[in-house]
Amino acid sequence: EAFICSAARCEGKCKAEDLSTHPLLNVSMCKACVKYYSSEPFDIGEEGYEENCRWCGDGGDLVGCNDCVKNFCRDCILANFGEAELRKIVGEEGEGEDTWEVPPDGTEWKCYCCDAAPIQHLQEAHTALLARLEAEDEGLPSGSKRKTRASGRGKLRKIKSDKELGEEALRARALEEERVERRARLEALRLARQNEEAETLL
């Protein structure tokens, strides 16, 4: 079963055996992106904020939290929530402008570490995906079960009923389909930007 890694830097679907858990956010992330995320420390820059996105580990156009020193890149916000959420956070600013000092409409933004409510549905989808894979593994021969890394919250919860599993699977699948569409829109925006930049150079 394939899944969508929540890091914007990751393109396409990932295999089930590559499923891991974001070290900080407890959402679905592939092992390669977890390794990249954990490869270097998150240094504090001159502005007093971390210099890399706390979702994917990349730099880029970052949005700073008003309650802590963490940053999240616009690409990860776009990929997981869409343009409406990004506009709500950064307003109608021009491309490349940061929002560290002047939040839109005077509203202070709390990042997904300080306020996990916006990513709760992603966390629930990740838990459902882990549980579904565990349930599927129960039917595999010994020695051929997939190895996935769960979050640090202990053992995976058990499935209570087939109905519960079915409902969670449908929710998780719907969320994954939405994120695929958002990724497609994000890629279209990137290509449009590249074309505009190329035209300005001509």
mmCIF file of C-alpha atoms in Angstrom:
data_model
loop_
_atom_site.group_PDB
_atom_site.id
_atom_site.type_symbol
_atom_site.label_atom_id
_atom_site.label_comp_id
_atom_site.label_asym_id
_atom_site.label_seq_id
_atom_site.Cartn_x
_atom_site.Cartn_y
_atom_site.Cartn_z
ATOM 1 C CA GLU A 1 0.000 0.000 0.000
ATOM 2 C CA ALA A 2 1.356 3.401 -0.971
ATOM 3 C CA PHE A 3 1.214 6.568 1.134
ATOM 4 C CA ILE A 4 2.049 10.243 0.692
ATOM 5 C CA CYS A 5 4.980 11.566 2.717
ATOM 6 C CA SER A 6 3.971 14.826 4.412
ATOM 7 C CA ALA A 7 7.302 16.560 3.637
ATOM 8 C CA ALA A 8 6.946 18.845 0.627
ATOM 9 C CA ARG A 9 10.461 17.965 -0.539
ATOM 10 C CA CYS A 10 9.310 14.374 -1.148
ATOM 11 C CA GLU A 11 7.717 13.780 -4.553
ATOM 12 C CA GLY A 12 5.278 11.020 -5.456
ATOM 13 C CA LYS A 13 3.922 8.126 -3.440
ATOM 14 C CA CYS A 14 6.063 6.047 -1.074
ATOM 15 C CA LYS A 15 5.943 2.320 -0.405
ATOM 16 C CA ALA A 16 4.399 1.028 2.811
ATOM 17 C CA GLU A 17 7.717 -0.406 4.004
ATOM 18 C CA ASP A 18 9.179 3.117 3.856
ATOM 19 C CA LEU A 19 6.602 4.515 6.291
ATOM 20 C CA SER A 20 8.004 6.282 9.329
ATOM 21 C CA THR A 21 6.850 8.943 11.782
ATOM 22 C CA HIS A 22 7.859 12.596 11.885
ATOM 23 C CA PRO A 23 10.077 12.977 14.982
ATOM 24 C CA LEU A 24 8.273 16.102 16.161
ATOM 25 C CA LEU A 25 4.821 16.230 14.547
ATOM 26 C CA ASN A 26 3.770 12.542 14.654
ATOM 27 C CA VAL A 27 2.509 12.553 11.070
ATOM 28 C CA SER A 28 3.350 10.247 8.149
ATOM 29 C CA MET A 29 6.827 10.678 6.730
ATOM 30 C CA CYS A 30 9.052 8.412 4.665
ATOM 31 C CA LYS A 31 12.261 7.034 6.135
ATOM 32 C CA ALA A 32 14.429 8.963 3.665
ATOM 33 C CA CYS A 33 12.858 12.286 4.708
ATOM 34 C CA VAL A 34 13.149 11.423 8.408
ATOM 35 C CA LYS A 35 16.846 10.696 7.837
ATOM 36 C CA TYR A 36 17.292 14.004 6.004
ATOM 37 C CA TYR A 37 15.354 15.886 8.683
ATOM 38 C CA SER A 38 17.553 14.400 11.429
ATOM 39 C CA SER A 39 20.865 14.756 9.575
ATOM 40 C CA GLU A 40 21.790 18.206 10.923
ATOM 41 C CA PRO A 41 20.974 20.348 13.966
ATOM 42 C CA PHE A 42 18.464 23.176 13.681
ATOM 43 C CA ASP A 43 20.654 26.233 14.149
ATOM 44 C CA ILE A 44 19.343 29.616 15.253
ATOM 45 C CA GLY A 45 19.897 32.432 12.733
ATOM 46 C CA GLU A 46 20.546 36.136 13.255
ATOM 47 C CA GLU A 47 16.811 36.875 13.384
ATOM 48 C CA GLY A 48 16.457 34.581 16.398
ATOM 49 C CA TYR A 49 14.655 31.821 14.484
ATOM 50 C CA GLU A 50 15.742 28.389 13.351
ATOM 51 C CA GLU A 51 17.080 28.455 9.801
ATOM 52 C CA ASN A 52 15.257 25.371 8.511
ATOM 53 C CA CYS A 53 11.683 24.155 8.215
ATOM 54 C CA ARG A 54 10.578 22.025 11.153
ATOM 55 C CA TRP A 55 8.458 19.882 8.819
ATOM 56 C CA CYS A 56 10.878 18.914 6.038
ATOM 57 C CA GLY A 57 14.257 20.223 7.250
ATOM 58 C CA ASP A 58 14.833 22.413 4.158
ATOM 59 C CA GLY A 59 15.403 26.156 4.050
ATOM 60 C CA GLY A 60 13.477 28.291 1.589
ATOM 61 C CA ASP A 61 10.573 30.668 2.206
ATOM 62 C CA LEU A 62 10.000 30.260 5.922
ATOM 63 C CA VAL A 63 7.180 31.399 8.195
ATOM 64 C CA GLY A 64 8.174 32.020 11.796
ATOM 65 C CA CYS A 65 6.119 31.149 14.867
ATOM 66 C CA ASN A 66 5.171 33.986 17.207
ATOM 67 C CA ASP A 67 5.471 31.767 20.286
ATOM 68 C CA CYS A 68 8.769 29.956 19.679
ATOM 69 C CA VAL A 69 11.864 29.934 17.449
ATOM 70 C CA LYS A 70 10.594 27.350 14.942
ATOM 71 C CA ASN A 71 9.952 27.926 11.247
ATOM 72 C CA PHE A 72 7.800 26.128 8.694
ATOM 73 C CA CYS A 73 8.306 26.510 4.948
ATOM 74 C CA ARG A 74 5.517 27.669 2.671
ATOM 75 C CA ASP A 75 5.845 24.560 0.502
ATOM 76 C CA CYS A 76 5.029 22.223 3.415
ATOM 77 C CA ILE A 77 2.080 24.389 4.462
ATOM 78 C CA LEU A 78 0.810 24.421 0.865
ATOM 79 C CA ALA A 79 1.298 20.684 0.371
ATOM 80 C CA ASN A 80 -0.548 19.697 3.540
ATOM 81 C CA PHE A 81 -3.205 22.414 3.905
ATOM 82 C CA GLY A 82 -3.584 24.267 0.610
ATOM 83 C CA GLU A 83 -3.461 27.910 -0.430
ATOM 84 C CA ALA A 84 -6.288 29.061 1.848
ATOM 85 C CA GLU A 85 -4.375 28.068 4.989
ATOM 86 C CA LEU A 86 -1.191 29.716 3.742
ATOM 87 C CA ARG A 87 -3.015 32.960 2.944
ATOM 88 C CA LYS A 88 -4.591 32.895 6.397
ATOM 89 C CA ILE A 89 -1.110 32.712 7.919
ATOM 90 C CA VAL A 90 0.886 35.087 5.717
ATOM 91 C CA GLY A 91 -1.835 37.286 4.210
ATOM 92 C CA GLU A 92 -1.597 38.611 0.655
ATOM 93 C CA GLU A 93 2.111 39.374 0.758
ATOM 94 C CA GLY A 94 4.389 39.244 -2.268
ATOM 95 C CA GLU A 95 6.472 36.195 -3.040
ATOM 96 C CA GLY A 96 9.601 35.762 -0.941
ATOM 97 C CA GLU A 97 8.537 38.094 1.895
ATOM 98 C CA ASP A 98 8.746 36.699 5.384
ATOM 99 C CA THR A 99 6.177 37.211 8.150
ATOM 100 C CA TRP A 100 8.415 37.174 11.195
ATOM 101 C CA GLU A 101 7.683 40.722 12.324
ATOM 102 C CA VAL A 102 4.302 41.636 10.825
ATOM 103 C CA PRO A 103 1.692 38.834 10.948
ATOM 104 C CA PRO A 104 -1.357 39.404 8.670
ATOM 105 C CA ASP A 105 -4.141 41.470 10.255
ATOM 106 C CA GLY A 106 -2.159 41.579 13.499
ATOM 107 C CA THR A 107 -2.975 37.919 14.180
ATOM 108 C CA GLU A 108 -0.101 36.041 15.767
ATOM 109 C CA TRP A 109 0.528 32.614 14.263
ATOM 110 C CA LYS A 110 1.359 29.625 16.417
ATOM 111 C CA CYS A 111 3.275 26.891 14.630
ATOM 112 C CA TYR A 112 2.184 23.238 14.526
ATOM 113 C CA CYS A 113 4.469 22.438 17.464
ATOM 114 C CA CYS A 114 2.922 25.079 19.721
ATOM 115 C CA ASP A 115 -0.626 24.380 18.512
ATOM 116 C CA ALA A 116 -1.152 20.889 17.074
ATOM 117 C CA ALA A 117 -4.888 21.336 16.421
ATOM 118 C CA PRO A 118 -4.445 22.056 12.663
ATOM 119 C CA ILE A 119 -2.473 18.819 12.148
ATOM 120 C CA GLN A 120 -4.653 16.604 14.328
ATOM 121 C CA HIS A 121 -6.385 15.110 11.272
ATOM 122 C CA LEU A 122 -2.982 14.240 9.789
ATOM 123 C CA GLN A 123 -1.920 12.622 13.050
ATOM 124 C CA GLU A 124 -5.146 10.605 13.160
ATOM 125 C CA ALA A 125 -4.684 9.542 9.532
ATOM 126 C CA HIS A 126 -1.134 8.419 10.345
ATOM 127 C CA THR A 127 -2.332 6.405 13.343
ATOM 128 C CA ALA A 128 -5.031 4.795 11.174
ATOM 129 C CA LEU A 129 -2.480 3.968 8.474
ATOM 130 C CA LEU A 130 -0.117 2.355 10.986
ATOM 131 C CA ALA A 131 -2.985 0.352 12.448
ATOM 132 C CA ARG A 132 -4.166 -0.752 9.015
ATOM 133 C CA LEU A 133 -0.680 -1.907 8.037
ATOM 134 C CA GLU A 134 -0.353 -3.744 11.346
ATOM 135 C CA ALA A 135 -3.666 -5.485 10.722
ATOM 136 C CA GLU A 136 -2.512 -6.491 7.238
ATOM 137 C CA ASP A 137 0.793 -7.758 8.639
ATOM 138 C CA GLU A 138 -1.059 -10.119 10.946
ATOM 139 C CA GLY A 139 -2.013 -12.139 7.874
ATOM 140 C CA LEU A 140 1.543 -12.333 6.503
ATOM 141 C CA PRO A 141 3.851 -15.327 7.076
ATOM 142 C CA SER A 142 6.417 -15.035 9.850
ATOM 143 C CA GLY A 143 9.560 -13.259 8.681
ATOM 144 C CA SER A 144 7.870 -11.380 5.857
ATOM 145 C CA LYS A 145 6.188 -8.629 7.858
ATOM 146 C CA ARG A 146 6.877 -5.019 6.962
ATOM 147 C CA LYS A 147 9.063 -2.985 9.254
ATOM 148 C CA THR A 148 7.708 0.482 9.964
ATOM 149 C CA ARG A 149 8.766 2.895 12.647
ATOM 150 C CA ALA A 150 5.947 4.019 14.919
ATOM 151 C CA SER A 151 5.949 7.175 17.000
ATOM 152 C CA GLY A 152 7.492 7.262 20.443
ATOM 153 C CA ARG A 153 4.140 6.876 22.136
ATOM 154 C CA GLY A 154 4.386 3.139 22.656
ATOM 155 C CA LYS A 155 2.820 0.196 20.886
ATOM 156 C CA LEU A 156 0.307 0.621 18.095
ATOM 157 C CA ARG A 157 -3.273 0.559 19.207
ATOM 158 C CA LYS A 158 -5.294 -2.543 18.352
ATOM 159 C CA ILE A 159 -8.177 -2.547 15.925
ATOM 160 C CA LYS A 160 -11.445 -2.740 17.801
ATOM 161 C CA SER A 161 -13.648 -3.728 14.905
ATOM 162 C CA ASP A 162 -13.743 -4.135 11.128
ATOM 163 C CA LYS A 163 -16.178 -1.226 10.942
ATOM 164 C CA GLU A 164 -13.821 1.088 12.811
ATOM 165 C CA LEU A 165 -10.924 0.060 10.582
ATOM 166 C CA GLY A 166 -13.030 0.665 7.476
ATOM 167 C CA GLU A 167 -14.055 4.153 8.566
ATOM 168 C CA GLU A 168 -10.498 5.108 9.483
ATOM 169 C CA ALA A 169 -9.186 3.706 6.210
ATOM 170 C CA LEU A 170 -11.706 5.763 4.232
ATOM 171 C CA ARG A 171 -10.764 8.944 6.097
ATOM 172 C CA ALA A 172 -7.057 8.281 5.616
ATOM 173 C CA ARG A 173 -7.525 7.517 1.916
ATOM 174 C CA ALA A 174 -9.578 10.679 1.403
ATOM 175 C CA LEU A 175 -6.880 12.757 3.104
ATOM 176 C CA GLU A 176 -4.185 11.193 0.942
ATOM 177 C CA GLU A 177 -6.175 11.970 -2.214
ATOM 178 C CA GLU A 178 -6.558 15.596 -1.131
ATOM 179 C CA ARG A 179 -2.829 15.861 -0.516
ATOM 180 C CA VAL A 180 -2.073 14.383 -3.952
ATOM 181 C CA GLU A 181 -4.232 17.097 -5.514
ATOM 182 C CA ARG A 182 -2.483 19.768 -3.438
ATOM 183 C CA ARG A 183 0.904 18.440 -4.521
ATOM 184 C CA ALA A 184 -0.202 18.660 -8.152
ATOM 185 C CA ARG A 185 -1.331 22.269 -7.679
ATOM 186 C CA LEU A 186 1.926 23.094 -5.892
ATOM 187 C CA GLU A 187 3.957 21.615 -8.741
ATOM 188 C CA ALA A 188 1.916 23.642 -11.235
ATOM 189 C CA LEU A 189 2.667 26.808 -9.247
ATOM 190 C CA ARG A 190 6.372 25.982 -9.211
ATOM 191 C CA LEU A 191 6.436 25.465 -12.963
ATOM 192 C CA ALA A 192 4.565 28.733 -13.474
ATOM 193 C CA ARG A 193 7.134 30.563 -11.328
ATOM 194 C CA GLN A 194 10.006 29.014 -13.257
ATOM 195 C CA ASN A 195 8.428 30.065 -16.559
ATOM 196 C CA GLU A 196 7.933 33.609 -15.293
ATOM 197 C CA GLU A 197 11.548 33.800 -14.115
ATOM 198 C CA ALA A 198 12.764 32.435 -17.443
ATOM 199 C CA GLU A 199 10.726 35.046 -19.352
ATOM 200 C CA THR A 200 12.146 37.894 -17.245
ATOM 201 C CA LEU A 201 15.674 36.755 -18.094
ATOM 202 C CA LEU A 202 14.992 36.857 -21.839
#
